Structures are given as C-alpha cells and as structure tokens.
Amino acid sequence: MREKKLRNIFVNGAIPADTIAESIRKHHTKTDIGAHSIFLGQVRADEIGDQQVAGINYTAYEDLALEKMYEIREAIFAKYPLTCMHIHHSLGMIAAGEICLFVFTSSKHRKAAMEACDELVERIKAELPIWGQEILTDDSHQWKENK
Amino acid sequence: MREKKLRNIFVNGAIPADTIAESIRKHHTKTDIGAHSIFLGQVRADEIGDQQVAGINYTAYEDLALEKMYEIREAIFAKYPLTCMHIHHSLGMIAAGEICLFVFTSSKHRKAAMEACDELVERIKAELPIWGQEILTDDSHQWKENK
Amino acid sequence: MNIKILLFGRLTELLGQNVLHLEDMADTDSLSRFLSVQYPGLAQINYQIAVNQEIIHGNRLLTDGMTVALMPPFSGG
Amino acid sequence: MNIKILLFGRLTELLGQNVLHLEDMADTDSLSRFLSVQYPGLAQINYQIAVNQEIIHGNRLLTDGMTVALMPPFSGG
C-alpha cells in the first residue's frame, strides 16, 4: 500500500508575489509541461454599511482540512493528466489587497491544467474547513460566507 | 468617439517569473479585485523522432496581431465583468522550459476572471497571426501547429 | 468518559471558547441538544459535525476520548 | 503599381524571403495564381490572406501601394 502523505497547504499570513514567482521558476526544469494555470484569491475591501473590510482573519480545522485536501488532490490527479499541483492557503490576518489563496496546476496541454485549477478552487471553497472573519475598518467584524 | 488604443503584447525573449510577480504585486492596491486567473504557456521539449525540441522561435505579423488583440480585448471586456486584463507573448527564441505566453485576468468574483482567461487563451491561439518554429537539438526545425 | 469538542468560526464567539470538554454524552444528537439548551443561539446556526476528523451525517455514538468538531459553513479561499 | 507581399511562417522558407514586391496584380486571386506558378509548393499550403492588415475572404481588388500578407495556420501560445 502506498503511504498516505499529507502535505501542508497552510501558510501564516499573506502569500507574497515572490513565492508565486519562485514556484513558477521551479517548473522551468520540467520540460514536459506546456501549460500552467494559476488562481489567486485576493482579499477585497468590500463596503459593509459605512465601513470597509480592512482584512480577513482566517482560521481552519487544520487536521481535517489536510485530510480533505489529500482526498481532493487524489481525485483531481485521477481525473486530469496533470504534471504538478500546488495549493497554498493563508491563515491569520490578511489585509485587503493581499493574496490568501494560491492554486497552481501544470500539464502537457492546456485543458487539463485549466479545468483542474477551476475544479480545485471550487472544491477548496466548498469542502475545506476554513473560516474567514472579515475585520472592518472600525475593528468590528463579521463572518464571511462563501456564495 | 473613444480613441482606439493598441497595446503592445509582444516581448522579446522569454517571460521571466519576476515579470509575473511584478504584475501580481501591482494589483495589491486594487482592493476591488477578489480573484486573479493566470495562464502561462511553457515551451515543451517534445520528442520529434530521435530529436528533441530545444526551443521555439516565434515570429508574428505584429501590426495585425495588435489590431486583432484590440478586438479580442474589447469583446472580452464586454462579455465579462473584469477589472484588469494583461497579455504578453514572446517573440524570438524561447528555450524549452521557459514561458512564452502570459495571460492575466482579474475580477471581483472568480468566475469572470477564470472564464475570461480561458477564452482569451483559446482566442489568442486561434486568431493571432503568430508562428512558432520548433528548433530541434540537431539544429533542424519544423513549424509548430496548434491543435 | 471525556469528549473533546472543537469549535470553529462563529461558534467560538457564541460559546466564548475554542474547546469544550464534556462528560457523559451518549451520542452526537445528545451533544447537540445539550449545547442548544446551554447556548440558545446555537439553534439558529447551521453546522456540520466531525467525529475524530471525519464528517458525519446523522447520529453517531460517542465513546471516551473522542473528538467532536462543530463546523459552521466554510468560507475559505 | 506596386504591391507589397508579406510572408510569414513556413512561407518565408518556401519563397526564400520575408517580403516580395510585385507589379500589375489586379486582385488577390491573380496574385495567388501567379505565386503558385512561381513556387509550386505553395499549392499544398493552406494560408489566409490579409490586405492592408485586414483578413479577407474571397477575392479582393488590389490597387497601388497595398500590402498583402500571406499567412499559414497560426501557432502562437
């Protein structure tokens, strides 16, 4: 039996643009890749009444999230001919304008990377036990709800 | 009448990961953006007989390509509620493993950015007068054909 | 018998804590009923339950040492 | 009368140049026929034609100073 290897997807704080560049750069040696698809979630400064969202404080049930992410990863690799898949989600306070989710898929031809990336984003939002608390400019807060 | 502004999409040589990071970083001040979708085309070292693709030499009918890209850009902005759209395509010799196409869309909610990015990639490949000449490891070449 | 209850999202606010320890809870339905009485706001909140890191549907018997997580709707990404 | 012909992709190889200048070409059909005779391999290559940076379908009259581009299938991206 293959060992079940849980990979950590969580990072403390926002995902810097340099991390994304570094991740892209690492794939230059994988010359069987023809297409990369990347999704980035960025925190919006939504208007809430006369306040704005200053940032989102993310918490997660990390153990369960990594178990669930393992399942999702296996299902996506089984469904699409992917070369690589990388997922990063922020925990803690992420200011408006910063990146909180980074999904990165690579494949030989473009369709697989694109469709896998879309499906990953949908499943991450729907199935991972992560909660966002929107912190408003007056320091009040409300719990984010995914549509 | 609005002025028709053609934007250059062409860059000489490969698109560096740092250019992508810089482009992402510039959007941190746009706090109405919630989602970015990025597509990257990377040159594959395909096996051709007993040779490999060492790189692709791209040429274009630049004037017509920029006219066509203007049309595509207008159509995509009309169809999807996008905040931003950025397109870069390489010209000249791009080694296997390097990035030759960078498509970057941003929107408030994820669907628009994702669908616009997919459609842009399809239209760029089908409609822009760009040609790739695959240079093989023995310095012979063949003309690339998009599927 | 000791059951560990993990709370997440808005439930941490409603219950004023991240973790609860309860004794003598036969099953998850009893646990939910008990907490609804203790914290009347809970009835208005939709939440899923995981037992030992597995999301359950319906009632589940509880035994000593189990961990129960109460999870309001997810909002990651 | 001078018509400028831009060549791209594999056509630059077949014709051995990137640009041609031709005189007395009444329309794009005549131009295609003329080049097919000069360069027999051309008949095997599928190409689109643009006149003054606009892709045309069917025949188009040519006048002095026009630019015609012969474009084999695109392969960008």
GROMACS .gro file of C-alpha atoms in nm:
model
  448
    1MET     CA    1   0.000   0.000   0.000
    2ARG     CA    2   0.115   0.345  -0.087
    3GLU     CA    3   0.186   0.569   0.209
    4LYS     CA    4  -0.071   0.842   0.256
    5LYS     CA    5   0.130   1.159   0.264
    6LEU     CA    6  -0.049   1.469   0.391
    7ARG     CA    7   0.101   1.790   0.258
    8ASN     CA    8   0.064   2.114   0.445
    9ILE     CA    9  -0.120   2.376   0.244
   10PHE     CA   10  -0.132   2.641   0.516
   11VAL     CA   11   0.094   2.944   0.539
   12ASN     CA   12   0.088   3.208   0.808
   13GLY     CA   13  -0.001   3.546   0.665
   14ALA     CA   14  -0.042   3.661   0.306
   15ILE     CA   15   0.114   3.480   0.009
   16PRO     CA   16   0.385   3.708  -0.135
   17ALA     CA   17   0.414   3.758  -0.512
   18ASP     CA   18   0.774   3.636  -0.480
   19THR     CA   19   0.655   3.298  -0.353
   20ILE     CA   20   0.446   3.265  -0.668
   21ALA     CA   21   0.742   3.364  -0.887
   22GLU     CA   22   0.963   3.114  -0.708
   23SER     CA   23   0.707   2.840  -0.761
   24ILE     CA   24   0.682   2.922  -1.135
   25ARG     CA   25   1.062   2.932  -1.164
   26LYS     CA   26   1.096   2.582  -1.016
   27HIS     CA   27   0.896   2.444  -1.309
   28HIS     CA   28   1.139   2.564  -1.577
   29THR     CA   29   1.328   2.235  -1.547
   30LYS     CA   30   1.010   2.032  -1.609
   31THR     CA   31   1.020   2.045  -1.985
   32ASP     CA   32   0.724   1.812  -2.034
   33ILE     CA   33   0.497   2.093  -1.909
   34GLY     CA   34   0.327   2.306  -2.174
   35ALA     CA   35   0.069   2.489  -1.966
   36HIS     CA   36   0.033   2.634  -1.617
   37SER     CA   37  -0.294   2.756  -1.472
   38ILE     CA   38  -0.288   2.973  -1.162
   39PHE     CA   39  -0.571   3.101  -0.946
   40LEU     CA   40  -0.512   3.367  -0.683
   41GLY     CA   41  -0.768   3.473  -0.425
   42GLN     CA   42  -0.719   3.833  -0.312
   43VAL     CA   43  -0.892   3.993  -0.012
   44ARG     CA   44  -1.144   4.256  -0.123
   45ALA     CA   45  -1.211   4.580   0.065
   46ASP     CA   46  -1.588   4.533   0.036
   47GLU     CA   47  -1.815   4.809   0.164
   48ILE     CA   48  -2.020   4.690   0.464
   49GLY     CA   49  -2.264   4.967   0.555
   50ASP     CA   50  -2.044   5.272   0.616
   51GLN     CA   51  -1.742   5.054   0.693
   52GLN     CA   52  -1.495   4.868   0.471
   53VAL     CA   53  -1.331   4.529   0.505
   54ALA     CA   54  -0.976   4.601   0.625
   55GLY     CA   55  -0.877   4.235   0.610
   56ILE     CA   56  -0.981   3.878   0.673
   57ASN     CA   57  -0.865   3.669   0.966
   58TYR     CA   58  -0.853   3.304   0.856
   59THR     CA   59  -0.872   3.005   1.086
   60ALA     CA   60  -0.904   2.638   0.996
   61TYR     CA   61  -0.957   2.293   1.136
   62GLU     CA   62  -0.615   2.212   1.002
   63ASP     CA   63  -0.605   1.835   1.059
   64LEU     CA   64  -0.936   1.776   0.887
   65ALA     CA   65  -0.853   2.027   0.611
   66LEU     CA   66  -0.532   1.841   0.524
   67GLU     CA   67  -0.715   1.506   0.521
   68LYS     CA   68  -0.980   1.653   0.294
   69MET     CA   69  -0.717   1.817   0.073
   70TYR     CA   70  -0.547   1.479   0.037
   71GLU     CA   71  -0.874   1.330  -0.093
   72ILE     CA   72  -0.930   1.620  -0.332
   73ARG     CA   73  -0.573   1.603  -0.460
   74GLU     CA   74  -0.603   1.230  -0.531
   75ALA     CA   75  -0.937   1.278  -0.708
   76ILE     CA   76  -0.805   1.560  -0.927
   77PHE     CA   77  -0.489   1.369  -1.021
   78ALA     CA   78  -0.707   1.070  -1.111
   79LYS     CA   79  -0.940   1.283  -1.324
   80TYR     CA   80  -0.691   1.502  -1.515
   81PRO     CA   81  -0.349   1.428  -1.673
   82LEU     CA   82  -0.160   1.675  -1.453
   83THR     CA   83   0.214   1.706  -1.408
   84CYS     CA   84   0.200   1.915  -1.090
   85MET     CA   85  -0.042   2.062  -0.839
   86HIS     CA   86   0.039   2.311  -0.564
   87ILE     CA   87  -0.204   2.465  -0.316
   88HIS     CA   88  -0.139   2.733  -0.054
   89HIS     CA   89  -0.397   2.891   0.177
   90SER     CA   90  -0.330   3.167   0.427
   91LEU     CA   91  -0.408   3.157   0.797
   92GLY     CA   92  -0.421   3.461   1.024
   93MET     CA   93  -0.488   3.821   0.930
   94ILE     CA   94  -0.466   3.904   0.558
   95ALA     CA   95  -0.506   4.271   0.467
   96ALA     CA   96  -0.728   4.382   0.178
   97GLY     CA   97  -0.529   4.363  -0.148
   98GLU     CA   98  -0.318   4.070  -0.032
   99ILE     CA   99  -0.327   3.713  -0.165
  100CYS     CA  100  -0.487   3.445   0.056
  101LEU     CA  101  -0.518   3.152  -0.187
  102PHE     CA  102  -0.274   3.023  -0.449
  103VAL     CA  103  -0.373   2.726  -0.667
  104PHE     CA  104  -0.122   2.615  -0.931
  105THR     CA  105  -0.170   2.330  -1.179
  106SER     CA  106   0.053   2.223  -1.468
  107SER     CA  107   0.005   1.982  -1.756
  108LYS     CA  108   0.129   1.896  -2.102
  109HIS     CA  109  -0.171   2.051  -2.280
  110ARG     CA  110  -0.371   2.344  -2.156
  111LYS     CA  111  -0.717   2.195  -2.098
  112ALA     CA  112  -0.612   1.969  -1.812
  113ALA     CA  113  -0.435   2.245  -1.617
  114MET     CA  114  -0.722   2.490  -1.667
  115GLU     CA  115  -1.005   2.254  -1.580
  116ALA     CA  116  -0.822   2.105  -1.282
  117CYS     CA  117  -0.745   2.454  -1.148
  118ASP     CA  118  -1.111   2.560  -1.173
  119GLU     CA  119  -1.233   2.243  -1.006
  120LEU     CA  120  -0.974   2.271  -0.728
  121VAL     CA  121  -1.081   2.626  -0.646
  122GLU     CA  122  -1.447   2.521  -0.629
  123ARG     CA  123  -1.370   2.222  -0.407
  124ILE     CA  124  -1.134   2.415  -0.178
  125LYS     CA  125  -1.401   2.679  -0.117
  126ALA     CA  126  -1.679   2.425  -0.066
  127GLU     CA  127  -1.507   2.144   0.120
  128LEU     CA  128  -1.216   2.269   0.329
  129PRO     CA  129  -1.298   2.359   0.691
  130ILE     CA  130  -1.163   2.714   0.679
  131TRP     CA  131  -1.333   3.024   0.816
  132GLY     CA  132  -1.280   3.387   0.730
  133GLN     CA  133  -1.365   3.661   0.975
  134GLU     CA  134  -1.392   3.996   0.798
  135ILE     CA  135  -1.237   4.270   1.008
  136LEU     CA  136  -1.390   4.608   0.935
  137THR     CA  137  -1.223   4.949   0.948
  138ASP     CA  138  -1.387   5.026   1.286
  139ASP     CA  139  -1.246   4.697   1.427
  140SER     CA  140  -1.586   4.533   1.433
  141HIS     CA  141  -1.613   4.208   1.241
  142GLN     CA  142  -1.849   3.973   1.062
  143TRP     CA  143  -1.814   3.614   0.945
  144LYS     CA  144  -1.752   3.574   0.576
  145GLU     CA  145  -1.988   3.350   0.380
  146ASN     CA  146  -1.895   3.184   0.052
  147LYS     CA  147  -2.151   3.213  -0.225
  148MET     CA  148  -1.558   5.867  -3.023
  149ARG     CA  149  -1.321   5.684  -2.796
  150GLU     CA  150  -0.965   5.665  -2.913
  151LYS     CA  151  -0.861   5.319  -3.023
  152LYS     CA  152  -0.552   5.244  -2.823
  153LEU     CA  153  -0.343   4.948  -2.938
  154ARG     CA  154  -0.135   4.797  -2.658
  155ASN     CA  155   0.179   4.608  -2.731
  156ILE     CA  156   0.160   4.248  -2.616
  157PHE     CA  157   0.495   4.137  -2.755
  158VAL     CA  158   0.814   4.096  -2.556
  159ASN     CA  159   1.150   3.987  -2.689
  160GLY     CA  160   1.259   3.659  -2.538
  161ALA     CA  161   1.108   3.452  -2.259
  162ILE     CA  162   0.878   3.598  -1.993
  163PRO     CA  163   1.066   3.589  -1.661
  164ALA     CA  164   0.892   3.470  -1.343
  165ASP     CA  165   0.983   3.807  -1.191
  166THR     CA  166   0.774   3.988  -1.452
  167ILE     CA  167   0.477   3.779  -1.344
  168ALA     CA  168   0.544   3.854  -0.976
  169GLU     CA  169   0.574   4.225  -1.052
  170SER     CA  170   0.244   4.218  -1.239
  171ILE     CA  171   0.071   4.042  -0.947
  172ARG     CA  172   0.225   4.287  -0.699
  173LYS     CA  173   0.088   4.588  -0.889
  174HIS     CA  174  -0.265   4.463  -0.824
  175HIS     CA  175  -0.235   4.471  -0.443
  176THR     CA  176  -0.361   4.831  -0.447
  177LYS     CA  177  -0.672   4.734  -0.643
  178THR     CA  178  -0.881   4.626  -0.348
  179ASP     CA  179  -1.197   4.567  -0.552
  180ILE     CA  180  -1.030   4.258  -0.700
  181GLY     CA  181  -1.115   3.924  -0.538
  182ALA     CA  182  -0.977   3.682  -0.797
  183HIS     CA  183  -0.690   3.658  -1.042
  184SER     CA  184  -0.664   3.393  -1.311
  185ILE     CA  185  -0.330   3.337  -1.482
  186PHE     CA  186  -0.240   3.117  -1.776
  187LEU     CA  187   0.123   3.052  -1.867
  188GLY     CA  188   0.236   2.879  -2.183
  189GLN     CA  189   0.569   2.699  -2.141
  190VAL     CA  190   0.780   2.559  -2.425
  191ARG     CA  191   0.786   2.177  -2.414
  192ALA     CA  192   1.088   1.966  -2.507
  193ASP     CA  193   0.875   1.733  -2.720
  194GLU     CA  194   1.040   1.427  -2.872
  195ILE     CA  195   1.045   1.451  -3.253
  196GLY     CA  196   1.180   1.125  -3.390
  197ASP     CA  197   1.519   1.086  -3.221
  198GLN     CA  198   1.549   1.459  -3.163
  199GLN     CA  199   1.400   1.691  -2.901
  200VAL     CA  200   1.259   2.041  -2.925
  201ALA     CA  201   1.532   2.269  -2.787
  202GLY     CA  202   1.318   2.579  -2.820
  203ILE     CA  203   1.065   2.767  -3.028
  204ASN     CA  204   1.144   3.070  -3.240
  205TYR     CA  205   0.835   3.293  -3.251
  206THR     CA  206   0.758   3.547  -3.521
  207ALA     CA  207   0.440   3.747  -3.574
  208TYR     CA  208   0.265   3.983  -3.807
  209GLU     CA  209   0.278   4.233  -3.526
  210ASP     CA  210   0.059   4.509  -3.668
  211LEU     CA  211  -0.226   4.275  -3.750
  212ALA     CA  212  -0.182   4.087  -3.422
  213LEU     CA  213  -0.219   4.406  -3.219
  214GLU     CA  214  -0.529   4.507  -3.418
  215LYS     CA  215  -0.678   4.163  -3.361
  216MET     CA  216  -0.582   4.169  -2.992
  217TYR     CA  217  -0.761   4.503  -2.959
  218GLU     CA  218  -1.080   4.344  -3.095
  219ILE     CA  219  -1.046   4.043  -2.867
  220ARG     CA  220  -0.979   4.263  -2.564
  221GLU     CA  221  -1.289   4.475  -2.632
  222ALA     CA  222  -1.504   4.164  -2.682
  223ILE     CA  223  -1.383   4.003  -2.359
  224PHE     CA  224  -1.432   4.321  -2.155
  225ALA     CA  225  -1.784   4.348  -2.299
  226LYS     CA  226  -1.863   3.986  -2.214
  227TYR     CA  227  -1.718   3.954  -1.861
  228PRO     CA  228  -1.713   4.194  -1.563
  229LEU     CA  229  -1.334   4.219  -1.548
  230THR     CA  230  -1.124   4.465  -1.354
  231CYS     CA  231  -0.798   4.405  -1.545
  232MET     CA  232  -0.658   4.209  -1.837
  233HIS     CA  233  -0.290   4.176  -1.929
  234ILE     CA  234  -0.144   3.974  -2.216
  235HIS     CA  235   0.221   3.912  -2.302
  236HIS     CA  236   0.353   3.693  -2.584
  237SER     CA  237   0.718   3.623  -2.658
  238LEU     CA  238   0.894   3.679  -2.988
  239GLY     CA  239   1.230   3.529  -3.083
  240MET     CA  240   1.390   3.215  -2.949
  241ILE     CA  241   1.240   3.068  -2.631
  242ALA     CA  242   1.418   2.768  -2.484
  243ALA     CA  243   1.228   2.461  -2.364
  244GLY     CA  244   1.112   2.519  -2.005
  245GLU     CA  245   1.070   2.893  -2.050
  246ILE     CA  246   0.745   3.091  -2.055
  247CYS     CA  247   0.621   3.225  -2.390
  248LEU     CA  248   0.264   3.332  -2.306
  249PHE     CA  249   0.127   3.512  -2.000
  250VAL     CA  250  -0.246   3.584  -1.977
  251PHE     CA  251  -0.367   3.757  -1.660
  252THR     CA  252  -0.729   3.846  -1.578
  253SER     CA  253  -0.875   3.990  -1.258
  254SER     CA  254  -1.229   4.040  -1.136
  255LYS     CA  255  -1.438   4.085  -0.825
  256HIS     CA  256  -1.566   3.727  -0.821
  257ARG     CA  257  -1.378   3.425  -0.951
  258LYS     CA  258  -1.599   3.308  -1.239
  259ALA     CA  259  -1.539   3.610  -1.460
  260ALA     CA  260  -1.159   3.601  -1.427
  261MET     CA  261  -1.146   3.225  -1.489
  262GLU     CA  262  -1.378   3.214  -1.787
  263ALA     CA  263  -1.225   3.524  -1.947
  264CYS     CA  264  -0.876   3.379  -1.906
  265ASP     CA  265  -0.976   3.050  -2.072
  266GLU     CA  266  -1.147   3.228  -2.360
  267LEU     CA  267  -0.852   3.463  -2.410
  268VAL     CA  268  -0.609   3.174  -2.437
  269GLU     CA  269  -0.829   3.000  -2.693
  270ARG     CA  270  -0.870   3.315  -2.900
  271ILE     CA  271  -0.501   3.411  -2.882
  272LYS     CA  272  -0.401   3.068  -3.011
  273ALA     CA  273  -0.665   3.064  -3.284
  274GLU     CA  274  -0.674   3.424  -3.402
  275LEU     CA  275  -0.339   3.597  -3.354
  276PRO     CA  276  -0.101   3.580  -3.653
  277ILE     CA  277   0.194   3.430  -3.465
  278TRP     CA  278   0.413   3.143  -3.582
  279GLY     CA  279   0.634   2.910  -3.385
  280GLN     CA  280   0.927   2.736  -3.544
  281GLU     CA  281   1.040   2.441  -3.331
  282ILE     CA  282   1.417   2.422  -3.324
  283LEU     CA  283   1.539   2.067  -3.263
  284THR     CA  284   1.852   1.956  -3.081
  285ASP     CA  285   2.031   1.887  -3.412
  286ASP     CA  286   1.950   2.246  -3.527
  287SER     CA  287   1.695   2.125  -3.779
  288HIS     CA  288   1.349   2.272  -3.738
  289GLN     CA  289   0.982   2.221  -3.807
  290TRP     CA  290   0.683   2.452  -3.798
  291LYS     CA  291   0.465   2.419  -3.492
  292GLU     CA  292   0.095   2.355  -3.544
  293ASN     CA  293  -0.169   2.438  -3.287
  294LYS     CA  294  -0.425   2.166  -3.220
  295MET     CA  295  -1.574   0.944   2.983
  296ASN     CA  296  -1.440   1.258   2.829
  297ILE     CA  297  -1.542   1.408   2.497
  298LYS     CA  298  -1.343   1.697   2.347
  299ILE     CA  299  -1.548   1.947   2.149
  300LEU     CA  300  -1.369   2.170   1.896
  301LEU     CA  301  -1.546   2.490   1.797
  302PHE     CA  302  -1.485   2.693   1.483
  303GLY     CA  303  -1.584   3.018   1.316
  304ARG     CA  304  -1.881   3.197   1.468
  305LEU     CA  305  -1.932   2.913   1.715
  306THR     CA  306  -1.617   3.018   1.901
  307GLU     CA  307  -1.787   3.353   1.962
  308LEU     CA  308  -2.123   3.212   2.056
  309LEU     CA  309  -1.972   2.966   2.303
  310GLY     CA  310  -1.693   3.201   2.412
  311GLN     CA  311  -1.421   2.938   2.364
  312ASN     CA  312  -1.240   2.718   2.111
  313VAL     CA  313  -1.254   2.391   2.304
  314LEU     CA  314  -1.503   2.235   2.544
  315HIS     CA  315  -1.474   1.915   2.745
  316LEU     CA  316  -1.793   1.728   2.825
  317GLU     CA  317  -1.866   1.405   3.007
  318ASP     CA  318  -2.142   1.154   2.963
  319MET     CA  319  -2.259   1.232   2.612
  320ALA     CA  320  -2.400   0.915   2.460
  321ASP     CA  321  -2.410   1.036   2.102
  322THR     CA  322  -2.382   1.344   1.880
  323ASP     CA  323  -2.757   1.413   1.886
  324SER     CA  324  -2.748   1.433   2.267
  325LEU     CA  325  -2.448   1.661   2.244
  326SER     CA  326  -2.627   1.896   2.003
  327ARG     CA  327  -2.938   1.905   2.224
  328PHE     CA  328  -2.730   1.970   2.535
  329LEU     CA  329  -2.542   2.258   2.373
  330SER     CA  330  -2.864   2.410   2.229
  331VAL     CA  331  -3.002   2.436   2.580
  332GLN     CA  332  -2.680   2.582   2.716
  333TYR     CA  333  -2.636   2.824   2.423
  334PRO     CA  334  -2.977   2.920   2.286
  335GLY     CA  335  -2.825   3.100   1.980
  336LEU     CA  336  -2.688   2.767   1.855
  337ALA     CA  337  -3.025   2.655   1.717
  338GLN     CA  338  -3.009   2.934   1.457
  339ILE     CA  339  -2.669   2.827   1.328
  340ASN     CA  340  -2.629   2.561   1.065
  341TYR     CA  341  -2.326   2.344   1.139
  342GLN     CA  342  -2.169   2.017   1.031
  343ILE     CA  343  -2.024   1.771   1.278
  344ALA     CA  344  -1.699   1.576   1.250
  345VAL     CA  345  -1.611   1.292   1.487
  346ASN     CA  346  -1.242   1.206   1.505
  347GLN     CA  347  -1.173   1.411   1.189
  348GLU     CA  348  -1.446   1.254   0.983
  349ILE     CA  349  -1.756   1.446   0.883
  350ILE     CA  350  -2.066   1.253   0.989
  351HIS     CA  351  -2.424   1.257   0.868
  352GLY     CA  352  -2.692   1.155   1.114
  353ASN     CA  353  -2.630   1.046   1.473
  354ARG     CA  354  -2.308   0.885   1.596
  355LEU     CA  355  -2.236   0.707   1.923
  356LEU     CA  356  -1.962   0.864   2.132
  357THR     CA  357  -1.705   0.686   2.345
  358ASP     CA  358  -1.434   0.804   2.581
  359GLY     CA  359  -1.159   1.010   2.420
  360MET     CA  360  -1.343   1.104   2.104
  361THR     CA  361  -1.307   1.448   1.948
  362VAL     CA  362  -1.614   1.617   1.807
  363ALA     CA  363  -1.585   1.926   1.587
  364LEU     CA  364  -1.874   2.164   1.529
  365MET     CA  365  -1.825   2.346   1.200
  366PRO     CA  366  -2.038   2.632   1.067
  367PRO     CA  367  -2.040   2.688   0.687
  368PHE     CA  368  -1.690   2.706   0.542
  369SER     CA  369  -1.561   3.033   0.399
  370GLY     CA  370  -1.208   2.970   0.283
  371GLY     CA  371  -1.049   3.099  -0.034
  372MET     CA  372   0.157   4.993  -5.947
  373ASN     CA  373   0.341   4.829  -5.662
  374ILE     CA  374   0.204   4.564  -5.426
  375LYS     CA  375   0.399   4.464  -5.117
  376ILE     CA  376   0.366   4.098  -5.018
  377LEU     CA  377   0.446   3.999  -4.660
  378LEU     CA  378   0.530   3.635  -4.600
  379PHE     CA  379   0.513   3.450  -4.267
  380GLY     CA  380   0.592   3.117  -4.109
  381ARG     CA  381   0.677   2.835  -4.347
  382LEU     CA  382   0.604   3.062  -4.647
  383THR     CA  383   0.921   3.259  -4.574
  384GLU     CA  384   1.113   2.934  -4.625
  385LEU     CA  385   0.926   2.826  -4.934
  386LEU     CA  386   0.968   3.163  -5.101
  387GLY     CA  387   1.312   3.226  -4.952
  388GLN     CA  388   1.226   3.577  -4.833
  389ASN     CA  389   1.004   3.777  -4.594
  390VAL     CA  390   0.886   4.043  -4.838
  391LEU     CA  391   0.813   4.048  -5.211
  392HIS     CA  392   0.725   4.341  -5.433
  393LEU     CA  393   0.505   4.271  -5.734
  394GLU     CA  394   0.360   4.491  -6.005
  395ASP     CA  395   0.040   4.461  -6.208
  396MET     CA  396  -0.161   4.228  -5.987
  397ALA     CA  397  -0.527   4.301  -6.041
  398ASP     CA  398  -0.660   4.113  -5.741
  399THR     CA  399  -0.568   3.860  -5.471
  400ASP     CA  400  -0.680   3.561  -5.679
  401SER     CA  401  -0.439   3.660  -5.957
  402LEU     CA  402  -0.168   3.706  -5.701
  403SER     CA  403  -0.224   3.355  -5.558
  404ARG     CA  404  -0.225   3.201  -5.905
  405PHE     CA  405   0.091   3.386  -6.001
  406LEU     CA  406   0.276   3.274  -5.688
  407SER     CA  407   0.157   2.910  -5.725
  408VAL     CA  408   0.321   2.901  -6.065
  409GLN     CA  409   0.643   3.060  -5.940
  410TYR     CA  410   0.654   2.843  -5.624
  411PRO     CA  411   0.490   2.507  -5.691
  412GLY     CA  412   0.500   2.401  -5.322
  413LEU     CA  413   0.257   2.684  -5.238
  414ALA     CA  414  -0.047   2.494  -5.360
  415GLN     CA  415   0.000   2.242  -5.078
  416ILE     CA  416  -0.003   2.509  -4.808
  417ASN     CA  417  -0.320   2.642  -4.660
  418TYR     CA  418  -0.294   3.016  -4.597
  419GLN     CA  419  -0.513   3.313  -4.515
  420ILE     CA  420  -0.473   3.648  -4.687
  421ALA     CA  421  -0.481   3.992  -4.527
  422VAL     CA  422  -0.499   4.310  -4.735
  423ASN     CA  423  -0.387   4.625  -4.556
  424GLN     CA  424  -0.400   4.447  -4.220
  425GLU     CA  425  -0.748   4.308  -4.268
  426ILE     CA  426  -0.811   3.938  -4.320
  427ILE     CA  427  -1.016   3.888  -4.636
  428HIS     CA  428  -1.240   3.606  -4.752
  429GLY     CA  429  -1.280   3.561  -5.125
  430ASN     CA  430  -1.118   3.778  -5.388
  431ARG     CA  431  -1.017   4.141  -5.338
  432LEU     CA  432  -0.914   4.404  -5.595
  433LEU     CA  433  -0.565   4.544  -5.547
  434THR     CA  434  -0.450   4.899  -5.608
  435ASP     CA  435  -0.113   5.069  -5.595
  436GLY     CA  436   0.054   5.074  -5.255
  437MET     CA  437  -0.148   4.795  -5.095
  438THR     CA  438   0.011   4.544  -4.861
  439VAL     CA  439  -0.090   4.181  -4.889
  440ALA     CA  440   0.005   3.929  -4.620
  441LEU     CA  441   0.008   3.554  -4.679
  442MET     CA  442  -0.039   3.373  -4.351
  443PRO     CA  443  -0.014   2.997  -4.295
  444PRO     CA  444  -0.200   2.849  -3.993
  445PHE     CA  445  -0.120   3.036  -3.671
  446SER     CA  446   0.074   2.864  -3.397
  447GLY     CA  447   0.115   3.119  -3.119
  448GLY     CA  448   0.086   3.049  -2.748
   0.00000   0.00000   0.00000
